[in-house]
Amino acid sequence: MNEIDRLSEFLQRLTPLSRSCLLSELERLELCGIDMPGSAEVQARLRAEFRKDGSTQARATSPSRYFFAPLELLLIDGAPEHANAGRISRNTLTPIWEWICRDLLPTMARDYIKAINDQVTANNPKEVQKIASSFQTKVIKVLENTLASVESAEFARGKLAQYTASRTAFDDVRKMQHVLRAGDALPKFNGKLPEKIAKFDDGQVAQITAQLDAFRKSHPEALPYALALVARRLKTSWQLVHLATKAAASKAAADVAAAPYACVVPMVLDRLDDKRLALRVALRHNRVLVARDLLAEIYDTEYALKVRIDGIEASEWGVRLQQLMDAIAALVSAEVSRFPSNVGHILGSRRLRSHDTLGGKLSYLAWKGRDAVQDGAAAFRKLIGQT
């Protein structure tokens, strides 16, 4: 028996759920930059089984898809190993589902799967929704008890670790709990947002802030997910920073950190880290044009953060930003170094840093001038108030 036959025999001994979980885990490791010998062959076989469309991203099976439906707008592809506040990795859903079915609520999960499959066969979408909602409520209640103490939470973490090595999977369980507990509040909030926010100007910022204020009063735990829904509507993710800077006393990092929605700054840094991971994958697969576009977005985000938050370099945000940019610079340097020095590389082009152009520098001076006037006016109002 050759290696391919032994591999096929091994895979067939696993349950379909375990094979699906294995595929998600192998894809996660690949996206994290971990090379697994023979992984490509295994992934190809498993994708042929589970993804008839050839997709390289995990898609839940019917019963789990209905259960995870409230998370859909918050899911991200890839395998981020950082916090990613307000968003959940799609690749963790399969191991979480297996953990629910095998360890958390095995009997109820079997009943749920059978009931869902019966109603799907009967083409009864309303009953499917009702069954899914009921099971979500049961899972929430069990999670509340499971995560109530440090000991039980650590036991659950250990069980989940049997299905994935992801460092963020258990955090995604907590996120799932928050989203399901919020019920229809998030869909209602999402429905009130503009379809697209092409220009996140003062008027739009004020309108969105008012909606967030109302949402936060009723569902404080779900605020990061509401912010993630706002981010989906923006032209560029770094514009989230406006929610913090517009409400701050000044553009100084300390004042921005004291603003009501200062949490958006680490959220923007999370998205910058996502782009770093995507850049690494693009370079590994020689997708230079994709890498070029990602790098332009990365440089724009770095520039926006430094322009709109004075003194960010000396803050915790600035330290993380610099670490990310150093890692990105190393990726770019390694790619460019593969070519002779007399051969220009698209990733080394100054045009990717649009702010280094004359127009970019003039915009920078205009922003700084406007900020100086606004900060001066704010300080004057504060002085009058004190006297």
Coordinates of C-alpha atoms in Angstrom, one line a residue:
M1 CA 0.0 0.0 0.0
N2 CA 1.5 3.4 -1.0
E3 CA 1.4 6.6 0.9
I4 CA -1.6 8.0 -1.0
D5 CA -3.7 4.8 -0.3
R6 CA -2.7 4.9 3.4
L7 CA -3.7 8.6 3.5
S8 CA -7.1 7.9 1.9
E9 CA -7.7 5.0 4.4
F10 CA -6.8 7.2 7.3
L11 CA -9.1 10.0 6.2
Q12 CA -12.0 7.7 5.7
R13 CA -11.7 6.4 9.2
L14 CA -12.5 9.9 10.5
T15 CA -16.1 11.1 10.8
P16 CA -17.3 13.7 8.2
L17 CA -17.3 16.4 10.9
S18 CA -13.7 15.5 11.9
R19 CA -12.5 15.6 8.3
S20 CA -14.1 19.0 7.9
C21 CA -12.4 20.2 11.1
L22 CA -9.1 18.8 9.8
L23 CA -9.4 20.8 6.6
S24 CA -10.2 24.0 8.5
E25 CA -7.2 23.4 10.7
L26 CA -4.8 22.7 7.9
E27 CA -5.9 25.9 6.1
R28 CA -5.5 27.9 9.3
L29 CA -1.9 26.7 9.8
E30 CA -1.1 27.5 6.2
L31 CA -2.4 31.0 6.5
C32 CA -0.4 31.4 9.7
G33 CA 2.8 30.6 7.7
I34 CA 3.3 27.1 9.1
D35 CA 4.4 24.6 6.5
M36 CA 3.0 21.1 6.9
P37 CA 4.6 18.4 4.7
G38 CA 1.9 16.7 2.7
S39 CA -0.7 19.3 3.6
A40 CA -1.5 20.3 0.0
E41 CA -2.5 16.7 -0.9
V42 CA -4.7 16.3 2.1
Q43 CA -6.4 19.7 1.6
A44 CA -7.1 18.9 -2.1
R45 CA -8.8 15.6 -1.2
L46 CA -10.9 17.2 1.6
R47 CA -11.9 20.2 -0.5
A48 CA -13.1 17.8 -3.2
E49 CA -15.3 16.2 -0.6
F50 CA -16.7 19.2 1.2
R51 CA -16.4 22.1 -1.3
K52 CA -17.8 21.2 -4.7
D53 CA -17.2 24.8 -5.9
G54 CA -13.4 24.5 -5.1
S55 CA -13.6 27.2 -2.4
T56 CA -10.6 27.6 -0.2
Q57 CA -12.7 29.0 2.7
A58 CA -14.7 27.0 5.2
R59 CA -18.4 26.9 4.8
A60 CA -20.6 25.4 7.5
T61 CA -22.8 22.4 6.9
S62 CA -26.6 23.0 7.0
P63 CA -27.4 22.5 10.7
S64 CA -24.3 24.5 11.8
R65 CA -24.9 27.2 9.2
Y66 CA -28.4 27.9 10.6
F67 CA -27.0 28.0 14.1
F68 CA -24.2 30.4 13.2
A69 CA -26.3 32.6 10.9
P70 CA -26.4 35.5 13.4
L71 CA -22.6 35.7 13.1
E72 CA -22.4 35.9 9.3
L73 CA -21.8 39.6 9.0
L74 CA -19.0 39.4 11.5
L75 CA -17.1 36.5 10.0
I76 CA -13.7 37.1 8.4
D77 CA -11.8 34.7 6.2
G78 CA -8.3 33.8 7.0
A79 CA -6.6 32.8 10.3
P80 CA -5.9 35.9 12.4
E81 CA -4.1 34.9 15.7
H82 CA -4.7 38.3 17.3
A83 CA -7.8 39.6 19.2
N84 CA -9.7 41.1 16.2
A85 CA -12.3 42.8 18.4
G86 CA -15.8 42.6 17.0
R87 CA -15.1 39.9 14.4
I88 CA -14.9 36.1 14.3
S89 CA -12.7 33.9 12.2
R90 CA -14.7 31.7 9.9
N91 CA -12.1 28.9 10.2
T92 CA -12.9 28.5 13.9
L93 CA -16.6 27.7 13.4
T94 CA -16.0 24.1 12.4
P95 CA -14.0 23.2 15.6
I96 CA -16.4 25.2 17.7
W97 CA -19.3 23.3 16.2
E98 CA -17.6 19.9 16.8
W99 CA -16.9 21.0 20.4
I100 CA -20.6 21.8 20.9
C101 CA -21.7 18.5 19.4
R102 CA -19.2 16.3 21.2
D103 CA -18.6 18.0 24.5
L104 CA -20.9 20.8 25.3
L105 CA -24.4 19.5 24.4
P106 CA -24.0 16.2 22.6
T107 CA -27.5 14.9 23.1
M108 CA -29.3 18.2 22.3
A109 CA -27.0 18.7 19.3
R110 CA -28.0 15.3 17.9
D111 CA -31.7 16.2 18.4
Y112 CA -31.1 19.6 16.8
I113 CA -29.3 18.2 13.8
K114 CA -32.1 15.7 13.1
A115 CA -34.8 18.3 13.6
I116 CA -33.1 20.8 11.2
N117 CA -32.5 18.1 8.6
D118 CA -36.2 17.0 8.8
Q119 CA -37.5 20.5 8.3
V120 CA -35.0 21.4 5.5
T121 CA -36.2 18.2 3.7
A122 CA -39.8 19.3 4.3
N123 CA -38.9 22.8 3.0
N124 CA -40.2 24.6 6.1
P125 CA -37.9 27.6 6.6
K126 CA -39.9 29.1 9.4
E127 CA -39.7 26.0 11.5
V128 CA -35.9 25.8 10.7
Q129 CA -35.5 29.3 12.0
K130 CA -37.5 28.5 15.1
I131 CA -35.5 25.3 15.8
A132 CA -32.2 27.1 15.3
S133 CA -33.2 30.0 17.6
S134 CA -34.2 27.5 20.3
F135 CA -30.9 25.7 20.2
Q136 CA -29.0 29.0 20.3
T137 CA -30.8 29.9 23.5
K138 CA -29.9 26.5 25.0
V139 CA -26.2 27.0 24.0
I140 CA -26.2 30.5 25.5
K141 CA -27.5 29.2 28.9
V142 CA -24.9 26.3 29.0
L143 CA -22.1 28.7 28.1
E144 CA -23.1 31.1 30.9
N145 CA -22.7 28.2 33.4
T146 CA -19.6 26.8 31.7
L147 CA -17.8 30.2 31.6
A148 CA -19.0 31.3 35.1
S149 CA -15.9 30.1 36.9
V150 CA -12.2 30.1 36.0
E151 CA -12.0 26.3 36.5
S152 CA -14.9 25.4 34.3
A153 CA -13.8 27.9 31.6
E154 CA -10.3 26.4 31.6
F155 CA -11.7 22.9 31.3
A156 CA -13.8 24.0 28.3
R157 CA -10.8 25.6 26.8
G158 CA -8.9 22.3 27.1
K159 CA -11.7 20.4 25.4
L160 CA -11.9 22.9 22.5
A161 CA -8.1 22.7 22.1
Q162 CA -8.6 19.0 21.0
Y163 CA -10.2 20.3 17.8
T164 CA -7.9 23.3 16.9
A165 CA -4.6 24.8 17.9
S166 CA -5.8 28.3 17.3
R167 CA -5.0 30.6 20.1
T168 CA -8.1 32.7 19.4
A169 CA -10.8 29.9 19.1
F170 CA -11.9 30.2 22.7
D171 CA -12.1 34.0 22.4
D172 CA -14.4 33.3 19.4
V173 CA -16.6 31.2 21.7
R174 CA -17.0 34.2 24.0
K175 CA -17.7 36.5 21.0
M176 CA -20.4 34.0 19.8
Q177 CA -22.0 34.1 23.2
H178 CA -22.1 37.9 23.1
V179 CA -23.6 38.0 19.7
L180 CA -26.3 35.4 20.3
R181 CA -27.2 37.0 23.6
A182 CA -27.8 40.4 21.8
G183 CA -30.5 38.7 19.8
D184 CA -32.0 40.8 17.1
A185 CA -30.4 44.1 18.4
L186 CA -27.4 43.8 16.1
P187 CA -29.6 43.1 12.9
K188 CA -31.8 46.0 13.8
F189 CA -28.7 48.3 14.3
N190 CA -27.3 47.0 11.0
G191 CA -30.5 47.8 9.2
K192 CA -30.4 51.4 10.3
L193 CA -27.0 52.0 8.9
P194 CA -26.5 53.6 5.4
E195 CA -25.8 51.1 2.6
K196 CA -22.4 52.7 2.0
I197 CA -20.6 55.5 3.7
A198 CA -18.5 57.0 0.9
K199 CA -17.5 60.1 2.9
F200 CA -17.2 59.7 6.7
D201 CA -17.5 63.5 7.3
D202 CA -18.6 65.3 10.5
G203 CA -22.3 64.9 9.8
Q204 CA -22.0 61.2 9.2
V205 CA -19.8 60.7 12.3
A206 CA -22.3 62.5 14.4
Q207 CA -25.2 60.4 13.1
I208 CA -23.4 57.1 13.6
T209 CA -22.2 58.2 17.0
A210 CA -25.7 58.9 18.1
Q211 CA -26.8 55.4 16.9
L212 CA -23.9 53.8 18.7
D213 CA -24.6 55.7 21.9
A214 CA -28.2 54.3 21.9
F215 CA -27.0 50.8 21.2
R216 CA -24.3 50.9 23.8
K217 CA -26.8 51.8 26.6
S218 CA -28.8 48.6 26.0
H219 CA -26.1 46.2 24.8
P220 CA -22.6 47.3 26.1
E221 CA -21.1 43.8 25.6
A222 CA -22.1 43.8 21.9
L223 CA -20.6 47.3 21.1
P224 CA -17.5 45.9 19.3
Y225 CA -19.8 44.0 16.9
A226 CA -21.8 47.1 16.2
L227 CA -18.6 48.9 15.4
A228 CA -17.5 46.1 13.1
L229 CA -20.8 46.5 11.2
V230 CA -20.1 50.2 10.8
A231 CA -16.6 49.4 9.5
R232 CA -18.2 47.2 6.8
R233 CA -19.9 50.4 5.4
L234 CA -16.8 52.5 5.2
K235 CA -14.7 53.1 2.2
T236 CA -11.5 52.3 4.1
S237 CA -11.3 50.7 7.5
W238 CA -9.0 53.3 9.0
Q239 CA -11.9 55.8 8.9
L240 CA -13.2 54.2 12.0
V241 CA -10.7 56.3 13.8
H242 CA -12.9 59.3 13.2
L243 CA -15.3 58.0 15.9
A244 CA -12.6 58.5 18.5
T245 CA -10.8 61.7 17.2
K246 CA -14.0 63.7 16.5
A247 CA -15.1 63.3 20.1
A248 CA -11.7 63.8 21.7
A249 CA -10.6 67.1 23.3
S250 CA -7.7 67.3 20.9
K251 CA -5.8 65.1 18.5
A252 CA -3.2 64.2 21.2
A253 CA -2.9 60.5 21.7
A254 CA -3.8 60.8 25.4
D255 CA -7.0 62.8 24.6
V256 CA -8.0 60.3 21.9
A257 CA -7.5 57.4 24.3
A258 CA -9.9 59.1 26.7
A259 CA -12.6 59.5 24.0
P260 CA -15.8 57.3 24.3
Y261 CA -14.9 55.2 21.2
A262 CA -11.1 55.0 21.6
C263 CA -11.5 51.2 21.2
V264 CA -11.7 51.8 17.4
V265 CA -7.9 52.5 17.2
P266 CA -6.9 48.9 18.2
M267 CA -9.7 47.7 15.9
V268 CA -8.0 49.5 13.0
L269 CA -4.6 48.0 14.0
D270 CA -6.3 44.6 14.0
R271 CA -7.3 45.2 10.4
L272 CA -3.8 46.3 9.6
D273 CA -2.5 43.0 11.0
D274 CA -5.1 41.2 8.8
K275 CA -3.6 42.9 5.8
R276 CA -0.1 41.9 6.9
L277 CA -1.2 38.2 7.0
A278 CA -2.9 38.6 3.6
L279 CA 0.3 40.2 2.2
R280 CA 2.3 37.3 3.3
V281 CA 0.0 34.8 1.6
A282 CA -0.1 36.9 -1.6
L283 CA 3.7 37.0 -1.7
R284 CA 4.0 33.3 -1.0
H285 CA 1.7 32.6 -4.0
N286 CA 3.4 35.2 -6.2
R287 CA 0.3 37.4 -6.5
V288 CA 2.3 40.5 -6.9
L289 CA -0.6 42.8 -8.0
V290 CA -2.7 41.7 -5.0
A291 CA 0.3 42.4 -2.8
R292 CA 0.7 45.8 -4.4
D293 CA -2.9 46.8 -3.6
L294 CA -2.6 45.5 0.0
L295 CA 0.6 47.4 0.5
A296 CA -0.9 50.6 -0.7
E297 CA -3.8 50.2 1.8
I298 CA -1.3 49.4 4.6
Y299 CA 0.7 52.6 3.9
D300 CA -2.5 54.7 3.8
T301 CA -3.6 53.3 7.1
E302 CA -0.2 54.0 8.7
Y303 CA -0.2 57.5 7.4
A304 CA -3.8 58.2 8.5
L305 CA -3.1 57.1 12.1
K306 CA 0.0 59.2 12.3
V307 CA -1.6 62.3 10.9
R308 CA -4.8 62.1 12.9
I309 CA -3.4 61.1 16.3
D310 CA -0.6 63.4 17.5
G311 CA 2.2 61.7 19.4
I312 CA 0.9 58.2 18.6
E313 CA 4.5 57.0 18.2
A314 CA 5.0 57.2 22.0
S315 CA 1.7 55.4 22.9
E316 CA 0.9 51.7 23.1
W317 CA -0.9 52.1 19.8
G318 CA 2.2 53.5 18.2
V319 CA 4.4 50.7 19.6
R320 CA 2.1 48.1 18.0
L321 CA 1.9 50.1 14.8
Q322 CA 5.7 50.2 14.5
Q323 CA 5.9 46.5 15.2
L324 CA 3.4 45.8 12.4
M325 CA 5.2 48.1 9.9
D326 CA 8.6 46.5 10.8
A327 CA 7.1 43.0 10.0
I328 CA 5.6 44.3 6.8
A329 CA 8.8 46.0 5.8
A330 CA 10.6 42.7 6.3
L331 CA 8.2 40.9 4.0
V332 CA 8.6 43.5 1.3
S333 CA 12.4 43.6 1.7
A334 CA 12.6 39.8 1.3
E335 CA 10.4 39.9 -1.8
V336 CA 12.4 42.8 -3.4
S337 CA 15.7 41.2 -2.6
R338 CA 14.9 38.3 -4.9
F339 CA 15.5 40.5 -7.9
P340 CA 18.7 42.2 -9.0
S341 CA 19.3 45.7 -7.6
N342 CA 19.1 47.3 -11.1
V343 CA 15.6 45.8 -11.7
G344 CA 12.8 47.8 -10.2
H345 CA 10.2 46.0 -8.2
I346 CA 6.6 47.1 -8.1
L347 CA 6.5 46.8 -4.3
G348 CA 9.5 49.1 -4.0
S349 CA 7.7 51.9 -5.9
R350 CA 7.4 55.3 -4.1
R351 CA 4.0 55.6 -5.7
L352 CA 2.5 53.1 -3.2
R353 CA 3.1 55.8 -0.5
S354 CA 0.7 58.3 -2.1
H355 CA 1.3 60.7 0.8
D356 CA 4.9 61.1 -0.3
T357 CA 3.7 62.9 -3.5
L358 CA 3.4 66.7 -3.6
G359 CA -0.4 66.4 -3.3
G360 CA -0.1 64.2 -0.3
K361 CA 2.3 66.6 1.4
L362 CA 0.0 69.5 0.8
S363 CA -3.0 67.5 2.2
Y364 CA -0.9 66.7 5.2
L365 CA -0.1 70.5 5.8
A366 CA -3.8 71.3 5.3
W367 CA -4.9 68.7 7.9
K368 CA -2.3 69.8 10.4
G369 CA -3.4 73.4 10.0
R370 CA -7.0 72.6 10.4
D371 CA -6.2 70.5 13.5
A372 CA -4.2 73.3 15.0
V373 CA -7.1 75.7 14.6
Q374 CA -9.6 73.1 16.0
D375 CA -7.3 72.3 19.0
G376 CA -6.8 75.9 19.7
A377 CA -10.5 76.6 19.7
A378 CA -11.1 73.6 22.0
A379 CA -8.5 74.8 24.4
F380 CA -9.9 78.4 24.4
R381 CA -13.4 77.0 25.1
K382 CA -12.0 74.9 27.9
L383 CA -10.2 77.9 29.4
I384 CA -13.4 80.0 29.3
G385 CA -15.3 77.2 31.0
Q386 CA -12.8 77.1 33.8
T387 CA -12.9 80.8 34.4

